[in-house]
Coordinates of C-alpha atoms (C1' of nucleotides) in Angstrom, one line a residue:
Chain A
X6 CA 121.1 118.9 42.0
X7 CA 119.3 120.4 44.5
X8 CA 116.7 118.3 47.2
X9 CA 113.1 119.2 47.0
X10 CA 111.2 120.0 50.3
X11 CA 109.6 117.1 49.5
X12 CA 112.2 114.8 49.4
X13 CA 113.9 116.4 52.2
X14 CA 111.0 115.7 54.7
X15 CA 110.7 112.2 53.1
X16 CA 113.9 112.1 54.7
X17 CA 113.5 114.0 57.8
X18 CA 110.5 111.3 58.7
X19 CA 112.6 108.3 57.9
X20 CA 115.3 109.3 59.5
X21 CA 114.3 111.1 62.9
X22 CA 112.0 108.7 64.2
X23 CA 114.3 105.7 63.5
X24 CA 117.1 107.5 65.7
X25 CA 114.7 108.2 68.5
X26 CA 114.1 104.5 68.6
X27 CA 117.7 103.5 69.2
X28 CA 117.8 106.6 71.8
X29 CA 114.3 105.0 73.5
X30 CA 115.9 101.8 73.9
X31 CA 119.8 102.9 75.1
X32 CA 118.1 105.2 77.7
X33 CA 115.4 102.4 78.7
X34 CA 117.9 100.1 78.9
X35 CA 119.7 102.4 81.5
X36 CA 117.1 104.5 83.0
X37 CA 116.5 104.2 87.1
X38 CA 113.9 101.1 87.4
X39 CA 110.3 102.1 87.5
X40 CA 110.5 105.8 85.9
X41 CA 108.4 106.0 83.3
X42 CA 109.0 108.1 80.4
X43 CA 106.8 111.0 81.8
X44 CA 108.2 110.9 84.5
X45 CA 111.7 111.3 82.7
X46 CA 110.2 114.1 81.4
X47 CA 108.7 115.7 84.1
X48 CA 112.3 115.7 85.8
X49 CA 114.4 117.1 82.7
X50 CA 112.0 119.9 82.3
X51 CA 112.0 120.7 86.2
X52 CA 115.8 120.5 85.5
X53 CA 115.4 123.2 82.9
X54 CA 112.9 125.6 84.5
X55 CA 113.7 125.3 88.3
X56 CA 111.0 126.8 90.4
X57 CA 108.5 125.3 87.8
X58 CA 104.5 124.8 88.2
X59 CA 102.4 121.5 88.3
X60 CA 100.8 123.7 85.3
X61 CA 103.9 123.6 83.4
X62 CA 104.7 120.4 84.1
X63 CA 101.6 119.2 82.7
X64 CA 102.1 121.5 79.4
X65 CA 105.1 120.4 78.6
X66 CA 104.7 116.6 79.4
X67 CA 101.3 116.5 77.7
X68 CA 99.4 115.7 80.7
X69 CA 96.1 116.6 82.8
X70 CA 96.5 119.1 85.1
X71 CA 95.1 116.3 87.5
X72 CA 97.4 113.7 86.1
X73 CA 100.5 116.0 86.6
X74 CA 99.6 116.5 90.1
X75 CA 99.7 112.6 90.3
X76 CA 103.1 112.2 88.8
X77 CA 104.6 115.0 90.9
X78 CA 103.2 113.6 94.1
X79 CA 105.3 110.4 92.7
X80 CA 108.3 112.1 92.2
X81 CA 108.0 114.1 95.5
X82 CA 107.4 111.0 97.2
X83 CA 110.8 109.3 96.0
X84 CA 112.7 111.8 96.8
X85 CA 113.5 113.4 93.4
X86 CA 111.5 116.3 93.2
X87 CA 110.6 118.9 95.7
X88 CA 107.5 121.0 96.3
X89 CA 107.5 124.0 98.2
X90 CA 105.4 127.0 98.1
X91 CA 105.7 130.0 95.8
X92 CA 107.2 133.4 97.4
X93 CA 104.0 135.4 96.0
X94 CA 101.7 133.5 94.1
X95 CA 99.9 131.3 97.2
X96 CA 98.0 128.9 94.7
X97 CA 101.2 127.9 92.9
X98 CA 104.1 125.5 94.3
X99 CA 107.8 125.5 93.4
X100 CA 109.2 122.6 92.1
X101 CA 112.8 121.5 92.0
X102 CA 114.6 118.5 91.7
X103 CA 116.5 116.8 94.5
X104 CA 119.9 116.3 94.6
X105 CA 118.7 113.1 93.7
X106 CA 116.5 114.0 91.3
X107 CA 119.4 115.7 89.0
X108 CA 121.5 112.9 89.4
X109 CA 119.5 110.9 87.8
X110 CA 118.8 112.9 85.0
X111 CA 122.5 114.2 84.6
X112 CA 123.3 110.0 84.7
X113 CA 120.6 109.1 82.2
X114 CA 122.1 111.9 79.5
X115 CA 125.5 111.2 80.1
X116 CA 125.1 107.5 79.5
X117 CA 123.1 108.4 76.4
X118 CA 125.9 110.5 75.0
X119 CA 128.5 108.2 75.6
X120 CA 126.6 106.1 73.5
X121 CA 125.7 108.4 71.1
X122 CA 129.5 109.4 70.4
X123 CA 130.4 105.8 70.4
X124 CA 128.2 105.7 67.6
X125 CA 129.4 108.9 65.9
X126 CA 132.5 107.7 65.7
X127 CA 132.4 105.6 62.9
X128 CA 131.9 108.9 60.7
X129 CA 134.6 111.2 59.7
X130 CA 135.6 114.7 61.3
X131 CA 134.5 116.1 57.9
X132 CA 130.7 114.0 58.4
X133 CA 130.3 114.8 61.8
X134 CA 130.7 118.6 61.2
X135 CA 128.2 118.3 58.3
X136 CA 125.5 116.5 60.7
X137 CA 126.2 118.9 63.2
X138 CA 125.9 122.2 61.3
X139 CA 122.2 119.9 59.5
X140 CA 120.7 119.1 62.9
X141 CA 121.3 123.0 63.5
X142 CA 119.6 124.1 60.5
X143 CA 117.0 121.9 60.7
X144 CA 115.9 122.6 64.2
X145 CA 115.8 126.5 63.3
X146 CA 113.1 125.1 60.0
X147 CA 111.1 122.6 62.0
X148 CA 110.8 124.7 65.2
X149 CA 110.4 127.6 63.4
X150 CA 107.2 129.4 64.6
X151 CA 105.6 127.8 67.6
X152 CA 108.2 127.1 70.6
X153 CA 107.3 125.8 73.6
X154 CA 108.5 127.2 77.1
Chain B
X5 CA 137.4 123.0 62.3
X6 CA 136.6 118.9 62.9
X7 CA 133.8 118.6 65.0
X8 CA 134.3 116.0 68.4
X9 CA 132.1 113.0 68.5
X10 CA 131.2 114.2 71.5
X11 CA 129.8 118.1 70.2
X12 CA 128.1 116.0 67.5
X13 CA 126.4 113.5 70.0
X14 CA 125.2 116.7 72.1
X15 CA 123.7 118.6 69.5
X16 CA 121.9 115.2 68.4
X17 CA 120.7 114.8 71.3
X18 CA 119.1 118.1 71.4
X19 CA 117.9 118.4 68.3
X20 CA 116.4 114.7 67.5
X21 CA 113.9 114.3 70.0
X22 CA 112.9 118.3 69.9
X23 CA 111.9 117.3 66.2
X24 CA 110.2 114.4 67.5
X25 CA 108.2 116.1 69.5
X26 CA 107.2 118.4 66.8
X27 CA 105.9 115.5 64.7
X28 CA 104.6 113.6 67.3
X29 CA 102.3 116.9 68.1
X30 CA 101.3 117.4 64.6
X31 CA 100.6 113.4 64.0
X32 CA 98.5 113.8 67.8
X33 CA 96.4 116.6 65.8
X34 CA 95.4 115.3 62.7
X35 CA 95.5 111.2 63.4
X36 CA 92.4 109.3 63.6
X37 CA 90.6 109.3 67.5
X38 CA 91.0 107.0 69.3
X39 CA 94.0 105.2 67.9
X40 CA 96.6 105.4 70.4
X41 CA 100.4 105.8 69.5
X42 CA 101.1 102.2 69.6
X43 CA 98.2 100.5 67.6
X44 CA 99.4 103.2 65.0
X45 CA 103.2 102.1 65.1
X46 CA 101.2 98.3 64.5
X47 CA 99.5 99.3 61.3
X48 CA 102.7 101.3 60.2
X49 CA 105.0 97.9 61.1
X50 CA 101.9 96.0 59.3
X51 CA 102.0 98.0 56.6
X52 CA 105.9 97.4 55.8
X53 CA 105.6 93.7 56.9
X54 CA 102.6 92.1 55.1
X55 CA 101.6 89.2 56.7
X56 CA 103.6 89.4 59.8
X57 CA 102.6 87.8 62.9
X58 CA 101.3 88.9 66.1
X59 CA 105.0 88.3 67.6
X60 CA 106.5 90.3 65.5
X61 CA 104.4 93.1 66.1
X62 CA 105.0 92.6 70.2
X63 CA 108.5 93.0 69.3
X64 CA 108.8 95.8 67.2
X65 CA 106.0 97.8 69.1
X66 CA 107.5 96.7 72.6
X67 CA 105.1 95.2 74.0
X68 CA 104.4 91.3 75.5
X69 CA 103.0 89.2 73.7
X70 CA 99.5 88.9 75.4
X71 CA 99.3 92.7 75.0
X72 CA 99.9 92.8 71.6
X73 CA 97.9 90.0 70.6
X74 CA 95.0 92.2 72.5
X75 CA 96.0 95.1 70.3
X76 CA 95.3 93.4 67.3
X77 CA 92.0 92.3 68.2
X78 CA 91.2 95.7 68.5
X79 CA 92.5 96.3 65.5
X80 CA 90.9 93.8 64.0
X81 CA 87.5 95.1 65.6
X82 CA 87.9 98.4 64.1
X83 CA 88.2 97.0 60.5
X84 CA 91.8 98.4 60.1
X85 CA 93.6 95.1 59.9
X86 CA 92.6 91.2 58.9
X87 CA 94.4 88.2 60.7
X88 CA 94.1 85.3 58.3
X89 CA 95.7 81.9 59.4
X90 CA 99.0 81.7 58.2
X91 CA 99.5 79.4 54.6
X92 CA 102.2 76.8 56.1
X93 CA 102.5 77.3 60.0
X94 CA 98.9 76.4 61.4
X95 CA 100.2 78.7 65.2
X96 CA 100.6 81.7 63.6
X97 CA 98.3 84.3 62.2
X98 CA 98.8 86.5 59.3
X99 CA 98.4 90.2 59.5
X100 CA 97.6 92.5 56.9
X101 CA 96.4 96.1 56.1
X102 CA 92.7 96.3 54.9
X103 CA 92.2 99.5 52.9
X104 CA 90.4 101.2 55.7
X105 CA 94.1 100.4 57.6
X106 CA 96.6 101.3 54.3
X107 CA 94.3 104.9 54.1
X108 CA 95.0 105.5 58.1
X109 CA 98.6 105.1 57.4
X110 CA 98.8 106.9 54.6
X111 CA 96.7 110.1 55.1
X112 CA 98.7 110.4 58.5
X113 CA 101.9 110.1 56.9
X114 CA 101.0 112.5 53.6
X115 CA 100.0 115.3 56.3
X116 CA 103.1 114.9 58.8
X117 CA 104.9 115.3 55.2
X118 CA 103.3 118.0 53.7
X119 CA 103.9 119.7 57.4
X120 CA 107.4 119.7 57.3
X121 CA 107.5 120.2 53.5
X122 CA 106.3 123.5 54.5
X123 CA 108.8 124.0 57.6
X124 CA 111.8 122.7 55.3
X125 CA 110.4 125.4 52.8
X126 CA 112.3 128.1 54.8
X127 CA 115.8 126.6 53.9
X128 CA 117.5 126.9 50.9
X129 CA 118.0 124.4 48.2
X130 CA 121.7 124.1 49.0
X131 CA 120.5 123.5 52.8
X132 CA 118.3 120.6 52.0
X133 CA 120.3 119.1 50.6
X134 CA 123.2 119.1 53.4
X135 CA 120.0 118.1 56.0
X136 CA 119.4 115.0 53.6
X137 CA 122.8 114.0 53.2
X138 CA 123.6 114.7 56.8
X139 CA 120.8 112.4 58.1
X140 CA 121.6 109.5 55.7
X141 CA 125.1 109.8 57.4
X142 CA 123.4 109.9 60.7
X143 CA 120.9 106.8 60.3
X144 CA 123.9 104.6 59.5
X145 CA 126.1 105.2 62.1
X146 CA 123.2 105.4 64.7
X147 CA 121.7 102.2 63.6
X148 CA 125.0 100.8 62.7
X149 CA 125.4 97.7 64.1
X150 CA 121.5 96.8 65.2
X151 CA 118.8 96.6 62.6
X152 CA 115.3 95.9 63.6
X153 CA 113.5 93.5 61.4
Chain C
dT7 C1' 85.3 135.5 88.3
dA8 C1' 89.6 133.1 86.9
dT9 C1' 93.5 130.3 88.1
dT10 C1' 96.3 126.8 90.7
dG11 C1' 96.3 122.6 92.6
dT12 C1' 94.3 118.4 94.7
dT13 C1' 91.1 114.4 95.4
dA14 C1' 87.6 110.8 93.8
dT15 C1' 86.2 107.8 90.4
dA16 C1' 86.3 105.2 86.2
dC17 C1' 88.5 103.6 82.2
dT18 C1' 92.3 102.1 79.2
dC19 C1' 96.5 99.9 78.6
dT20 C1' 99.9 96.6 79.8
dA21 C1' 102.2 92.7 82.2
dT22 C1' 102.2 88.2 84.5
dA23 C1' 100.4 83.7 84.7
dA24 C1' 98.1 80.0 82.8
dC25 C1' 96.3 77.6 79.0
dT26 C1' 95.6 75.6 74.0
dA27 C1' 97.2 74.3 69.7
dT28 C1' 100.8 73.3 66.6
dA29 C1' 105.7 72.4 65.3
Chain D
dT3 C1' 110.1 70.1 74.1
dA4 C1' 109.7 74.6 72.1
dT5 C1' 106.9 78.1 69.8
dA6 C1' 102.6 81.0 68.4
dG7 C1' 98.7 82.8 70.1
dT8 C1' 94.9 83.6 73.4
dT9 C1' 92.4 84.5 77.8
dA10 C1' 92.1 85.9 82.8
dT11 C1' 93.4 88.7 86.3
dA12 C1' 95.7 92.5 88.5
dG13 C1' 98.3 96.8 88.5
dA14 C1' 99.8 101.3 86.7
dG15 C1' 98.6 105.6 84.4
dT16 C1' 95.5 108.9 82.8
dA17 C1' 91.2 111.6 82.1
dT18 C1' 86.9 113.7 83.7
dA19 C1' 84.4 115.7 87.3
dA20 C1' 84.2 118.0 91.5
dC21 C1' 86.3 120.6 95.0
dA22 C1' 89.4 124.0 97.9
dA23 C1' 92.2 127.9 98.1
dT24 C1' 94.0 132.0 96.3
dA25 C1' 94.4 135.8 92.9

DNA sequence: TATTGTTATACTCTATAACTATA
DNA sequence: TATAGTTATAGAGTATAACAATA
């Protein structure tokens, strides 16, 4: 019997958004008081793409270019992020996180994890191999053409 | 080859809230304007809960009371929902859907499915059907011991 | 001329506090 | 006394507009 695309997203929309609610509340629940969840953003992708832009910050957290500016100036000021000048480009500024910075973040996913395993474990070996080898496939569909970077 | 609670949580936590995001984007392109993210989780919580109350929307959106109860007014403004003093309980109100409210909803959620319809089209039959069982597995060890209702 | 980043201003959303009405 | 809901006020976050510096 083999599942529709229909009845497959039917699933994928039940399913996904209900997990990222439980994952929302575990790492709000843990998260370093007064970070917002830009803010969490702003510092995993600065994680991800050291030597990032207040451009690309603002891309990829879905922000003003004005409003990103704002939010690294917050970071910067507590000590999480820093901003330096480019090598080359004089207009741009480097960003990287503090070691501060990535200890939050690194804290933040670990708890998460731990959680997330804790979780997991009420499924079999066999189960867990099957979600894993799902979640791959389904990435590759959903994320198929456009990719952000 | 078993696969560790621990893989599993990782690639979950990759892949879940990359998916989200995809969603999230496409819902942000096609959803009514003006309607911000969490007046649209109310109506979808609404639309599951007929005549639920103002509190219950606080808590399942995440907000304070006061902040929902302004939310509703403003949904209440735009036509999209009707607050109705409850039958037995003269402190509470009771919330429900108008049609211009159930058509929001729906026309939102038919697109965000036809979407990934069309991304799950690039899998095989055999593959959907491992995402869907996969995902079932998933929601009931994620949600396992906390249901929201 | 286009791009990167910042500042100034106004608006929206949300929380806290205080209140009313009902159980 | 506790609960459901509202209103008033203030604070945080974001967008638009305008600007400065560099490519």
């Amino acid at each position: 019997m083999p599942t529709s695309s229909a009845q497959c997203a039917q699933t994928v929309l039940d399913v996904v958004p209900a997990v990222m609610r439980v994952l929302r509340a575990e790492m709000r629940r843990h998260r370093a008081p007064a970070l917002t969840v830009p803010q969490f953003r702003a510092l995993v992708w600065i994680e991800g793409q050291p030597g990032t832009s207040v451009s690309q910050v603002a891309e990829h957290v879905g922000l003003t270019r004005p409003s990103a500016s704002v939010l690294v100036e917050a970071l910067v000021r507590r000590r999480l992020v820093t901003r330096r000048p480019h090598p080359t480009d004089r207009r741009r500024v480097t960003l990287d996180l503090t070691a501060g910075g990535l200890a939050v973040v690194q804290a933040s996913r670990e708890r998460t994890l731990a959680f997330l395993a804790e979780r997991l474990g009420a499924l079999s070996d066999a189960q867990r191999a099957q979600v894993t080898e799902a979640l791959i496939g389904l990435r590759q569909s959903v994320l198929a053409p456009a990719d952000e970077s």
